[in-house]
Amino acid sequence: MAYESAQALFVAWISLISNFFLTLIKIGCGVLFHSTALIADGVHNGGDVIGSVAAIGSMKLSNHPADREHPYGHGKAEDISTAFIATILTGAAAFLIFEAIRALFDPATEVSVWALSAAIISTAWKWVLYVYTHRAAKKYHSKSLEATASDHLADIYASFAAAIGLSIGWVGEILNIPYSHFSDPIAGIVVSLLVLRIAIMMMIKSTNVLMESSVDELKQEEYKEVFLSFPQVKKIDILRAREHGNSILIDAQIRLPASYNIQEGDDITEEIRQKVMTRFPDVEEVLIHINPWYEGKEIVEPDSVPRLKK
């Protein structure tokens, strides 16, 4: 686990360093060659630097062991980081839209091949970073890396839109196509809406975890299959699963024959717990409560079983 955490942090540092240099390149080229789209994209990348710092900090915090004040650990630090990155993306999208609309009313400027080259290089660089970070997020089950990968994907859209806008403007200048200089800000508006969509999706996902929402029903059915694979389990009164940082916490109430003694019941629940955690490595804990089952008698759910609204 410590090795995986170190590898995940290494990926986060790669993203931070890359975002820092891309920010300098984009803003520098944008100011030098008067490209509104490149400047806006560079400011967006500046927000990514802050997001990468937040991701690294949250990953280090989430790896801290449980303590008296946080008996369930610090896993949700990464969800807070994800919400923070989503907020940065929202602000960046709003800034990009503002700058793009303002650029529509600015005098037309000559498109620089160097600015176009910077946008193309940025797009390719971000694509490599996205693939690298996305694979690492899946491998190490890191929500901070997943959020960072989504951020890279948004950057790909922004840089690609800037490249397209600059390309159309450049070709338009060569062929004397009227209004071609509007392609840059229009592309910026389109990509800003895409970035905003990604930010909203990230915010919804992280907020659901912080609000203790359940994992999807398909996943819960897979957990139930493991429980019911034990013939001693006669019925599942309730099974709840929720995300806690990069892990899943499960609590369940099951029916075992009333004739079983405490030791037998404990042995069975421990077997179930181990099987679930072996099959699903992201499950950190399984809490099981036992209710008695009597053959031939109607099952009456105890008051301890929550009445959940559908």
PDB file of C-alpha atoms in Angstrom:
ATOM      1  CA  MET A   1       0.000   0.000   0.000  1.00  0.00           C
ATOM      2  CA  ALA A   2       2.869   2.375   0.871  1.00  0.00           C
ATOM      3  CA  TYR A   3       4.524   1.557  -2.472  1.00  0.00           C
ATOM      4  CA  GLU A   4       1.323   2.318  -4.393  1.00  0.00           C
ATOM      5  CA  SER A   5       0.876   5.599  -2.506  1.00  0.00           C
ATOM      6  CA  ALA A   6       4.431   6.618  -3.383  1.00  0.00           C
ATOM      7  CA  GLN A   7       3.842   5.781  -7.057  1.00  0.00           C
ATOM      8  CA  ALA A   8       0.581   7.761  -7.082  1.00  0.00           C
ATOM      9  CA  LEU A   9       2.363  10.754  -5.550  1.00  0.00           C
ATOM     10  CA  PHE A  10       5.052  10.497  -8.226  1.00  0.00           C
ATOM     11  CA  VAL A  11       2.373  10.739 -10.930  1.00  0.00           C
ATOM     12  CA  ALA A  12       0.879  13.771  -9.163  1.00  0.00           C
ATOM     13  CA  TRP A  13       4.293  15.469  -9.087  1.00  0.00           C
ATOM     14  CA  ILE A  14       4.720  14.820 -12.821  1.00  0.00           C
ATOM     15  CA  SER A  15       1.391  16.587 -13.404  1.00  0.00           C
ATOM     16  CA  LEU A  16       2.370  19.507 -11.184  1.00  0.00           C
ATOM     17  CA  ILE A  17       5.727  20.093 -12.912  1.00  0.00           C
ATOM     18  CA  SER A  18       4.164  19.732 -16.374  1.00  0.00           C
ATOM     19  CA  ASN A  19       1.353  22.162 -15.555  1.00  0.00           C
ATOM     20  CA  PHE A  20       3.862  24.698 -14.228  1.00  0.00           C
ATOM     21  CA  PHE A  21       5.974  24.708 -17.397  1.00  0.00           C
ATOM     22  CA  LEU A  22       2.924  24.666 -19.687  1.00  0.00           C
ATOM     23  CA  THR A  23       1.551  27.691 -17.847  1.00  0.00           C
ATOM     24  CA  LEU A  24       4.774  29.610 -18.472  1.00  0.00           C
ATOM     25  CA  ILE A  25       4.895  28.568 -22.149  1.00  0.00           C
ATOM     26  CA  LYS A  26       1.253  29.416 -22.895  1.00  0.00           C
ATOM     27  CA  ILE A  27       1.104  32.761 -21.119  1.00  0.00           C
ATOM     28  CA  GLY A  28       4.540  33.740 -22.448  1.00  0.00           C
ATOM     29  CA  CYS A  29       3.651  32.899 -26.062  1.00  0.00           C
ATOM     30  CA  GLY A  30       0.166  34.374 -25.674  1.00  0.00           C
ATOM     31  CA  VAL A  31       1.488  37.746 -24.452  1.00  0.00           C
ATOM     32  CA  LEU A  32       4.400  37.797 -26.916  1.00  0.00           C
ATOM     33  CA  PHE A  33       2.273  36.944 -29.969  1.00  0.00           C
ATOM     34  CA  HIS A  34      -1.028  38.557 -28.851  1.00  0.00           C
ATOM     35  CA  SER A  35      -3.122  35.390 -28.686  1.00  0.00           C
ATOM     36  CA  THR A  36      -6.175  35.750 -26.448  1.00  0.00           C
ATOM     37  CA  ALA A  37      -6.967  32.037 -26.612  1.00  0.00           C
ATOM     38  CA  LEU A  38      -3.423  31.065 -25.587  1.00  0.00           C
ATOM     39  CA  ILE A  39      -3.379  33.549 -22.683  1.00  0.00           C
ATOM     40  CA  ALA A  40      -6.740  32.266 -21.436  1.00  0.00           C
ATOM     41  CA  ASP A  41      -5.549  28.673 -21.808  1.00  0.00           C
ATOM     42  CA  GLY A  42      -2.399  29.584 -19.880  1.00  0.00           C
ATOM     43  CA  VAL A  43      -4.440  31.060 -17.037  1.00  0.00           C
ATOM     44  CA  HIS A  44      -6.476  27.852 -17.066  1.00  0.00           C
ATOM     45  CA  ASN A  45      -3.216  25.930 -16.699  1.00  0.00           C
ATOM     46  CA  GLY A  46      -2.291  28.193 -13.798  1.00  0.00           C
ATOM     47  CA  GLY A  47      -5.424  26.962 -12.048  1.00  0.00           C
ATOM     48  CA  ASP A  48      -4.234  23.430 -12.769  1.00  0.00           C
ATOM     49  CA  VAL A  49      -1.009  24.128 -10.870  1.00  0.00           C
ATOM     50  CA  ILE A  50      -3.077  25.006  -7.807  1.00  0.00           C
ATOM     51  CA  GLY A  51      -5.197  21.902  -8.386  1.00  0.00           C
ATOM     52  CA  SER A  52      -2.103  19.696  -8.614  1.00  0.00           C
ATOM     53  CA  VAL A  53      -0.775  21.106  -5.338  1.00  0.00           C
ATOM     54  CA  ALA A  54      -4.144  20.383  -3.726  1.00  0.00           C
ATOM     55  CA  ALA A  55      -4.127  16.837  -5.124  1.00  0.00           C
ATOM     56  CA  ILE A  56      -0.653  16.108  -3.727  1.00  0.00           C
ATOM     57  CA  GLY A  57      -1.591  17.512  -0.319  1.00  0.00           C
ATOM     58  CA  SER A  58      -4.835  15.531  -0.152  1.00  0.00           C
ATOM     59  CA  MET A  59      -3.111  12.300  -1.209  1.00  0.00           C
ATOM     60  CA  LYS A  60      -0.553  12.681   1.574  1.00  0.00           C
ATOM     61  CA  LEU A  61      -3.304  13.473   4.092  1.00  0.00           C
ATOM     62  CA  SER A  62      -5.545  10.600   2.994  1.00  0.00           C
ATOM     63  CA  ASN A  63      -2.707   8.146   3.654  1.00  0.00           C
ATOM     64  CA  HIS A  64      -2.499   9.136   7.318  1.00  0.00           C
ATOM     65  CA  PRO A  65      -3.742   6.351   9.625  1.00  0.00           C
ATOM     66  CA  ALA A  66      -6.924   6.669  11.667  1.00  0.00           C
ATOM     67  CA  ASP A  67      -6.650   8.631  14.910  1.00  0.00           C
ATOM     68  CA  ARG A  68      -8.870   9.601  17.833  1.00  0.00           C
ATOM     69  CA  GLU A  69     -10.428  12.545  15.983  1.00  0.00           C
ATOM     70  CA  HIS A  70     -10.758  10.624  12.690  1.00  0.00           C
ATOM     71  CA  PRO A  71     -11.499   6.971  13.581  1.00  0.00           C
ATOM     72  CA  TYR A  72     -12.443   6.192   9.977  1.00  0.00           C
ATOM     73  CA  GLY A  73      -9.205   7.621   8.620  1.00  0.00           C
ATOM     74  CA  HIS A  74      -8.647  10.599   6.322  1.00  0.00           C
ATOM     75  CA  GLY A  75      -9.844   9.073   3.040  1.00  0.00           C
ATOM     76  CA  LYS A  76     -12.299  11.843   2.203  1.00  0.00           C
ATOM     77  CA  ALA A  77      -9.473  14.351   1.871  1.00  0.00           C
ATOM     78  CA  GLU A  78      -9.224  13.319  -1.788  1.00  0.00           C
ATOM     79  CA  ASP A  79     -12.956  13.985  -2.325  1.00  0.00           C
ATOM     80  CA  ILE A  80     -12.523  17.457  -0.831  1.00  0.00           C
ATOM     81  CA  SER A  81      -9.569  17.957  -3.188  1.00  0.00           C
ATOM     82  CA  THR A  82     -11.705  16.830  -6.134  1.00  0.00           C
ATOM     83  CA  ALA A  83     -14.377  19.379  -5.216  1.00  0.00           C
ATOM     84  CA  PHE A  84     -11.653  22.042  -4.931  1.00  0.00           C
ATOM     85  CA  ILE A  85     -10.259  21.184  -8.375  1.00  0.00           C
ATOM     86  CA  ALA A  86     -13.810  21.282  -9.798  1.00  0.00           C
ATOM     87  CA  THR A  87     -14.231  24.771  -8.325  1.00  0.00           C
ATOM     88  CA  ILE A  88     -10.981  25.891  -9.977  1.00  0.00           C
ATOM     89  CA  LEU A  89     -12.154  24.452 -13.302  1.00  0.00           C
ATOM     90  CA  THR A  90     -15.464  26.316 -12.965  1.00  0.00           C
ATOM     91  CA  GLY A  91     -13.648  29.597 -12.384  1.00  0.00           C
ATOM     92  CA  ALA A  92     -11.282  28.893 -15.268  1.00  0.00           C
ATOM     93  CA  ALA A  93     -14.209  28.141 -17.598  1.00  0.00           C
ATOM     94  CA  ALA A  94     -15.926  31.398 -16.596  1.00  0.00           C
ATOM     95  CA  PHE A  95     -12.690  33.319 -17.250  1.00  0.00           C
ATOM     96  CA  LEU A  96     -12.233  31.646 -20.644  1.00  0.00           C
ATOM     97  CA  ILE A  97     -15.793  32.567 -21.669  1.00  0.00           C
ATOM     98  CA  PHE A  98     -15.283  36.175 -20.562  1.00  0.00           C
ATOM     99  CA  GLU A  99     -11.979  36.492 -22.438  1.00  0.00           C
ATOM    100  CA  ALA A 100     -13.393  34.841 -25.563  1.00  0.00           C
ATOM    101  CA  ILE A 101     -16.405  37.171 -25.673  1.00  0.00           C
ATOM    102  CA  ARG A 102     -14.156  40.197 -25.084  1.00  0.00           C
ATOM    103  CA  ALA A 103     -11.867  39.052 -27.915  1.00  0.00           C
ATOM    104  CA  LEU A 104     -14.819  39.163 -30.342  1.00  0.00           C
ATOM    105  CA  PHE A 105     -14.824  42.964 -30.027  1.00  0.00           C
ATOM    106  CA  ASP A 106     -11.057  43.457 -30.111  1.00  0.00           C
ATOM    107  CA  PRO A 107      -9.280  44.509 -33.315  1.00  0.00           C
ATOM    108  CA  ALA A 108      -8.037  41.603 -35.421  1.00  0.00           C
ATOM    109  CA  THR A 109      -4.394  40.686 -34.865  1.00  0.00           C
ATOM    110  CA  GLU A 110      -2.009  38.676 -37.005  1.00  0.00           C
ATOM    111  CA  VAL A 111      -1.839  34.988 -36.090  1.00  0.00           C
ATOM    112  CA  SER A 112       1.635  33.807 -35.140  1.00  0.00           C
ATOM    113  CA  VAL A 113       2.905  30.389 -36.226  1.00  0.00           C
ATOM    114  CA  TRP A 114       4.767  30.231 -32.918  1.00  0.00           C
ATOM    115  CA  ALA A 115       1.524  30.663 -30.963  1.00  0.00           C
ATOM    116  CA  LEU A 116      -0.082  27.962 -33.104  1.00  0.00           C
ATOM    117  CA  SER A 117       2.888  25.663 -32.478  1.00  0.00           C
ATOM    118  CA  ALA A 118       2.629  26.233 -28.717  1.00  0.00           C
ATOM    119  CA  ALA A 119      -1.060  25.259 -28.781  1.00  0.00           C
ATOM    120  CA  ILE A 120      -0.340  22.088 -30.796  1.00  0.00           C
ATOM    121  CA  ILE A 121       2.549  21.049 -28.532  1.00  0.00           C
ATOM    122  CA  SER A 122       0.400  21.710 -25.466  1.00  0.00           C
ATOM    123  CA  THR A 123      -2.396  19.526 -26.852  1.00  0.00           C
ATOM    124  CA  ALA A 124      -0.028  16.622 -27.512  1.00  0.00           C
ATOM    125  CA  TRP A 125       1.712  17.015 -24.140  1.00  0.00           C
ATOM    126  CA  LYS A 126      -1.592  17.068 -22.288  1.00  0.00           C
ATOM    127  CA  TRP A 127      -2.811  13.984 -24.141  1.00  0.00           C
ATOM    128  CA  VAL A 128       0.223  12.018 -22.969  1.00  0.00           C
ATOM    129  CA  LEU A 129      -0.307  13.313 -19.419  1.00  0.00           C
ATOM    130  CA  TYR A 130      -4.009  12.408 -19.510  1.00  0.00           C
ATOM    131  CA  VAL A 131      -3.385   8.810 -20.593  1.00  0.00           C
ATOM    132  CA  TYR A 132      -0.562   8.410 -18.051  1.00  0.00           C
ATOM    133  CA  THR A 133      -2.550   9.909 -15.146  1.00  0.00           C
ATOM    134  CA  HIS A 134      -5.813   8.137 -16.033  1.00  0.00           C
ATOM    135  CA  ARG A 135      -4.118   4.730 -16.041  1.00  0.00           C
ATOM    136  CA  ALA A 136      -2.394   5.519 -12.734  1.00  0.00           C
ATOM    137  CA  ALA A 137      -5.714   6.614 -11.183  1.00  0.00           C
ATOM    138  CA  LYS A 138      -7.295   3.270 -12.093  1.00  0.00           C
ATOM    139  CA  LYS A 139      -4.260   1.279 -10.972  1.00  0.00           C
ATOM    140  CA  TYR A 140      -3.868   2.975  -7.591  1.00  0.00           C
ATOM    141  CA  HIS A 141      -7.596   3.702  -6.993  1.00  0.00           C
ATOM    142  CA  SER A 142      -6.838   7.398  -6.468  1.00  0.00           C
ATOM    143  CA  LYS A 143      -9.646   9.927  -6.751  1.00  0.00           C
ATOM    144  CA  SER A 144      -7.215  12.836  -6.693  1.00  0.00           C
ATOM    145  CA  LEU A 145      -5.414  11.383  -9.724  1.00  0.00           C
ATOM    146  CA  GLU A 146      -8.775  10.732 -11.372  1.00  0.00           C
ATOM    147  CA  ALA A 147      -9.691  14.391 -10.852  1.00  0.00           C
ATOM    148  CA  THR A 148      -6.282  15.463 -12.159  1.00  0.00           C
ATOM    149  CA  ALA A 149      -6.794  13.263 -15.235  1.00  0.00           C
ATOM    150  CA  SER A 150     -10.168  14.931 -15.832  1.00  0.00           C
ATOM    151  CA  ASP A 151      -8.389  18.259 -15.522  1.00  0.00           C
ATOM    152  CA  HIS A 152      -5.870  17.153 -18.163  1.00  0.00           C
ATOM    153  CA  LEU A 153      -8.778  16.133 -20.411  1.00  0.00           C
ATOM    154  CA  ALA A 154     -10.298  19.585 -20.037  1.00  0.00           C
ATOM    155  CA  ASP A 155      -6.910  21.059 -20.947  1.00  0.00           C
ATOM    156  CA  ILE A 156      -6.823  18.935 -24.088  1.00  0.00           C
ATOM    157  CA  TYR A 157     -10.158  20.430 -25.154  1.00  0.00           C
ATOM    158  CA  ALA A 158      -8.930  23.953 -24.378  1.00  0.00           C
ATOM    159  CA  SER A 159      -5.564  23.589 -26.123  1.00  0.00           C
ATOM    160  CA  PHE A 160      -7.123  21.807 -29.119  1.00  0.00           C
ATOM    161  CA  ALA A 161      -9.756  24.525 -29.462  1.00  0.00           C
ATOM    162  CA  ALA A 162      -7.044  27.168 -29.281  1.00  0.00           C
ATOM    163  CA  ALA A 163      -5.055  25.298 -31.955  1.00  0.00           C
ATOM    164  CA  ILE A 164      -8.121  25.005 -34.213  1.00  0.00           C
ATOM    165  CA  GLY A 165      -8.985  28.672 -33.741  1.00  0.00           C
ATOM    166  CA  LEU A 166      -5.433  29.788 -34.458  1.00  0.00           C
ATOM    167  CA  SER A 167      -5.228  27.451 -37.472  1.00  0.00           C
ATOM    168  CA  ILE A 168      -8.399  28.827 -39.019  1.00  0.00           C
ATOM    169  CA  GLY A 169      -7.233  32.383 -38.371  1.00  0.00           C
ATOM    170  CA  TRP A 170      -3.817  31.650 -39.877  1.00  0.00           C
ATOM    171  CA  VAL A 171      -5.283  30.025 -42.990  1.00  0.00           C
ATOM    172  CA  GLY A 172      -7.857  32.809 -43.205  1.00  0.00           C
ATOM    173  CA  GLU A 173      -5.101  35.421 -43.272  1.00  0.00           C
ATOM    174  CA  ILE A 174      -3.286  33.612 -46.079  1.00  0.00           C
ATOM    175  CA  LEU A 175      -6.443  33.136 -48.184  1.00  0.00           C
ATOM    176  CA  ASN A 176      -8.031  36.464 -47.176  1.00  0.00           C
ATOM    177  CA  ILE A 177     -11.127  34.769 -45.770  1.00  0.00           C
ATOM    178  CA  PRO A 178     -13.383  37.399 -44.133  1.00  0.00           C
ATOM    179  CA  TYR A 179     -14.182  37.110 -40.402  1.00  0.00           C
ATOM    180  CA  SER A 180     -11.738  34.224 -39.999  1.00  0.00           C
ATOM    181  CA  HIS A 181     -10.174  36.015 -37.021  1.00  0.00           C
ATOM    182  CA  PHE A 182     -13.370  35.274 -35.057  1.00  0.00           C
ATOM    183  CA  SER A 183     -12.561  31.552 -35.078  1.00  0.00           C
ATOM    184  CA  ASP A 184     -10.203  31.858 -32.110  1.00  0.00           C
ATOM    185  CA  PRO A 185     -12.668  33.387 -29.599  1.00  0.00           C
ATOM    186  CA  ILE A 186     -15.581  31.279 -30.861  1.00  0.00           C
ATOM    187  CA  ALA A 187     -13.559  28.113 -30.318  1.00  0.00           C
ATOM    188  CA  GLY A 188     -12.702  29.428 -26.860  1.00  0.00           C
ATOM    189  CA  ILE A 189     -16.376  29.795 -25.956  1.00  0.00           C
ATOM    190  CA  VAL A 190     -17.179  26.246 -27.110  1.00  0.00           C
ATOM    191  CA  VAL A 191     -14.328  24.674 -25.188  1.00  0.00           C
ATOM    192  CA  SER A 192     -15.143  26.715 -22.084  1.00  0.00           C
ATOM    193  CA  LEU A 193     -18.592  25.140 -22.009  1.00  0.00           C
ATOM    194  CA  LEU A 194     -16.986  21.687 -22.280  1.00  0.00           C
ATOM    195  CA  VAL A 195     -14.629  22.502 -19.407  1.00  0.00           C
ATOM    196  CA  LEU A 196     -17.585  23.744 -17.362  1.00  0.00           C
ATOM    197  CA  ARG A 197     -19.445  20.467 -18.003  1.00  0.00           C
ATOM    198  CA  ILE A 198     -16.477  18.418 -16.733  1.00  0.00           C
ATOM    199  CA  ALA A 199     -16.234  20.614 -13.625  1.00  0.00           C
ATOM    200  CA  ILE A 200     -19.927  20.168 -12.822  1.00  0.00           C
ATOM    201  CA  MET A 201     -19.695  16.377 -13.208  1.00  0.00           C
ATOM    202  CA  MET A 202     -16.649  16.266 -10.902  1.00  0.00           C
ATOM    203  CA  MET A 203     -18.415  18.434  -8.321  1.00  0.00           C
ATOM    204  CA  ILE A 204     -21.534  16.230  -8.332  1.00  0.00           C
ATOM    205  CA  LYS A 205     -19.461  13.069  -7.921  1.00  0.00           C
ATOM    206  CA  SER A 206     -17.347  14.391  -5.040  1.00  0.00           C
ATOM    207  CA  THR A 207     -20.385  15.913  -3.304  1.00  0.00           C
ATOM    208  CA  ASN A 208     -22.245  12.598  -3.451  1.00  0.00           C
ATOM    209  CA  VAL A 209     -19.356  10.891  -1.639  1.00  0.00           C
ATOM    210  CA  LEU A 210     -19.189  13.619   0.997  1.00  0.00           C
ATOM    211  CA  MET A 211     -22.966  13.265   1.476  1.00  0.00           C
ATOM    212  CA  GLU A 212     -22.543   9.499   2.104  1.00  0.00           C
ATOM    213  CA  SER A 213     -24.442   8.411  -1.014  1.00  0.00           C
ATOM    214  CA  SER A 214     -24.492   4.691  -1.815  1.00  0.00           C
ATOM    215  CA  VAL A 215     -22.444   2.986  -4.494  1.00  0.00           C
ATOM    216  CA  ASP A 216     -24.381   2.043  -7.613  1.00  0.00           C
ATOM    217  CA  GLU A 217     -26.961  -0.760  -7.418  1.00  0.00           C
ATOM    218  CA  LEU A 218     -25.020  -3.051  -9.776  1.00  0.00           C
ATOM    219  CA  LYS A 219     -22.061  -3.020  -7.391  1.00  0.00           C
ATOM    220  CA  GLN A 220     -24.318  -3.688  -4.419  1.00  0.00           C
ATOM    221  CA  GLU A 221     -25.786  -6.688  -6.215  1.00  0.00           C
ATOM    222  CA  GLU A 222     -22.272  -8.082  -6.664  1.00  0.00           C
ATOM    223  CA  TYR A 223     -21.685  -7.748  -2.919  1.00  0.00           C
ATOM    224  CA  LYS A 224     -24.985  -9.511  -2.201  1.00  0.00           C
ATOM    225  CA  GLU A 225     -23.994 -12.420  -4.453  1.00  0.00           C
ATOM    226  CA  VAL A 226     -20.944 -13.024  -2.270  1.00  0.00           C
ATOM    227  CA  PHE A 227     -23.062 -12.987   0.907  1.00  0.00           C
ATOM    228  CA  LEU A 228     -25.641 -15.369  -0.552  1.00  0.00           C
ATOM    229  CA  SER A 229     -22.930 -17.738  -1.799  1.00  0.00           C
ATOM    230  CA  PHE A 230     -22.816 -18.984   1.798  1.00  0.00           C
ATOM    231  CA  PRO A 231     -25.664 -21.466   2.359  1.00  0.00           C
ATOM    232  CA  GLN A 232     -25.843 -20.486   6.036  1.00  0.00           C
ATOM    233  CA  VAL A 233     -27.077 -17.015   5.025  1.00  0.00           C
ATOM    234  CA  LYS A 234     -30.849 -17.385   4.723  1.00  0.00           C
ATOM    235  CA  LYS A 235     -31.668 -13.763   3.987  1.00  0.00           C
ATOM    236  CA  ILE A 236     -30.078 -10.334   3.728  1.00  0.00           C
ATOM    237  CA  ASP A 237     -32.168  -7.834   5.670  1.00  0.00           C
ATOM    238  CA  ILE A 238     -30.125  -4.910   4.481  1.00  0.00           C
ATOM    239  CA  LEU A 239     -26.833  -4.217   2.762  1.00  0.00           C
ATOM    240  CA  ARG A 240     -25.409  -0.722   2.457  1.00  0.00           C
ATOM    241  CA  ALA A 241     -22.167   0.307   0.773  1.00  0.00           C
ATOM    242  CA  ARG A 242     -20.647   3.783   0.621  1.00  0.00           C
ATOM    243  CA  GLU A 243     -17.455   5.324  -0.660  1.00  0.00           C
ATOM    244  CA  HIS A 244     -14.924   6.595   1.843  1.00  0.00           C
ATOM    245  CA  GLY A 245     -12.113   8.265  -0.047  1.00  0.00           C
ATOM    246  CA  ASN A 246     -10.621   5.584  -2.298  1.00  0.00           C
ATOM    247  CA  SER A 247     -12.227   2.753  -0.317  1.00  0.00           C
ATOM    248  CA  ILE A 248     -15.654   1.182   0.133  1.00  0.00           C
ATOM    249  CA  LEU A 249     -17.289   0.592   3.514  1.00  0.00           C
ATOM    250  CA  ILE A 250     -20.040  -2.055   3.730  1.00  0.00           C
ATOM    251  CA  ASP A 251     -22.461  -2.726   6.559  1.00  0.00           C
ATOM    252  CA  ALA A 252     -25.063  -5.478   6.413  1.00  0.00           C
ATOM    253  CA  GLN A 253     -27.673  -7.326   8.450  1.00  0.00           C
ATOM    254  CA  ILE A 254     -28.087 -10.996   7.585  1.00  0.00           C
ATOM    255  CA  ARG A 255     -30.182 -13.947   8.800  1.00  0.00           C
ATOM    256  CA  LEU A 256     -28.450 -17.029  10.194  1.00  0.00           C
ATOM    257  CA  PRO A 257     -30.208 -20.070  11.749  1.00  0.00           C
ATOM    258  CA  ALA A 258     -31.211 -19.258  15.327  1.00  0.00           C
ATOM    259  CA  SER A 259     -29.659 -22.534  16.489  1.00  0.00           C
ATOM    260  CA  TYR A 260     -26.119 -21.253  15.797  1.00  0.00           C
ATOM    261  CA  ASN A 261     -24.094 -20.217  18.805  1.00  0.00           C
ATOM    262  CA  ILE A 262     -22.048 -17.010  18.994  1.00  0.00           C
ATOM    263  CA  GLN A 263     -18.829 -18.683  17.888  1.00  0.00           C
ATOM    264  CA  GLU A 264     -20.448 -20.262  14.819  1.00  0.00           C
ATOM    265  CA  GLY A 265     -22.025 -16.956  13.836  1.00  0.00           C
ATOM    266  CA  ASP A 266     -18.730 -15.132  14.275  1.00  0.00           C
ATOM    267  CA  ASP A 267     -16.869 -17.705  12.158  1.00  0.00           C
ATOM    268  CA  ILE A 268     -19.345 -17.369   9.294  1.00  0.00           C
ATOM    269  CA  THR A 269     -19.352 -13.565   9.303  1.00  0.00           C
ATOM    270  CA  GLU A 270     -15.537 -13.551   9.289  1.00  0.00           C
ATOM    271  CA  GLU A 271     -15.503 -15.896   6.280  1.00  0.00           C
ATOM    272  CA  ILE A 272     -17.936 -13.605   4.480  1.00  0.00           C
ATOM    273  CA  ARG A 273     -15.861 -10.551   5.356  1.00  0.00           C
ATOM    274  CA  GLN A 274     -12.647 -12.094   4.065  1.00  0.00           C
ATOM    275  CA  LYS A 275     -14.252 -13.314   0.839  1.00  0.00           C
ATOM    276  CA  VAL A 276     -15.762  -9.901   0.078  1.00  0.00           C
ATOM    277  CA  MET A 277     -12.489  -8.064   0.743  1.00  0.00           C
ATOM    278  CA  THR A 278     -10.517 -10.578  -1.319  1.00  0.00           C
ATOM    279  CA  ARG A 279     -12.835 -10.332  -4.323  1.00  0.00           C
ATOM    280  CA  PHE A 280     -13.133  -6.536  -4.069  1.00  0.00           C
ATOM    281  CA  PRO A 281      -9.737  -5.045  -3.079  1.00  0.00           C
ATOM    282  CA  ASP A 282     -11.216  -1.550  -2.730  1.00  0.00           C
ATOM    283  CA  VAL A 283     -13.484  -2.703   0.131  1.00  0.00           C
ATOM    284  CA  GLU A 284     -11.791  -1.571   3.333  1.00  0.00           C
ATOM    285  CA  GLU A 285     -14.264  -2.809   5.921  1.00  0.00           C
ATOM    286  CA  VAL A 286     -17.325  -5.073   6.168  1.00  0.00           C
ATOM    287  CA  LEU A 287     -19.489  -4.784   9.288  1.00  0.00           C
ATOM    288  CA  ILE A 288     -22.046  -7.579   9.662  1.00  0.00           C
ATOM    289  CA  HIS A 289     -24.920  -7.761  12.143  1.00  0.00           C
ATOM    290  CA  ILE A 290     -26.676 -11.102  12.680  1.00  0.00           C
ATOM    291  CA  ASN A 291     -30.449 -11.545  13.002  1.00  0.00           C
ATOM    292  CA  PRO A 292     -32.010 -14.950  13.861  1.00  0.00           C
ATOM    293  CA  TRP A 293     -33.764 -17.090  11.250  1.00  0.00           C
ATOM    294  CA  TYR A 294     -36.391 -19.680  12.197  1.00  0.00           C
ATOM    295  CA  GLU A 295     -37.445 -22.283   9.648  1.00  0.00           C
ATOM    296  CA  GLY A 296     -41.130 -22.135   8.807  1.00  0.00           C
ATOM    297  CA  LYS A 297     -41.714 -18.848  10.604  1.00  0.00           C
ATOM    298  CA  GLU A 298     -42.575 -15.521   9.057  1.00  0.00           C
ATOM    299  CA  ILE A 299     -39.622 -13.151   9.030  1.00  0.00           C
ATOM    300  CA  VAL A 300     -40.292  -9.933  10.892  1.00  0.00           C
ATOM    301  CA  GLU A 301     -37.682  -7.289  10.356  1.00  0.00           C
ATOM    302  CA  PRO A 302     -36.372  -5.830  13.616  1.00  0.00           C
ATOM    303  CA  ASP A 303     -36.463  -2.109  14.340  1.00  0.00           C
ATOM    304  CA  SER A 304     -32.720  -1.980  13.706  1.00  0.00           C
ATOM    305  CA  VAL A 305     -33.377  -2.412   9.972  1.00  0.00           C
ATOM    306  CA  PRO A 306     -33.683   1.122   8.473  1.00  0.00           C
ATOM    307  CA  ARG A 307     -36.768   1.887   6.443  1.00  0.00           C
ATOM    308  CA  LEU A 308     -35.176   3.481   3.408  1.00  0.00           C
ATOM    309  CA  LYS A 309     -37.194   5.541   0.962  1.00  0.00           C
ATOM    310  CA  LYS A 310     -36.777   4.606  -2.685  1.00  0.00           C
TER     311      LYS A 310
END
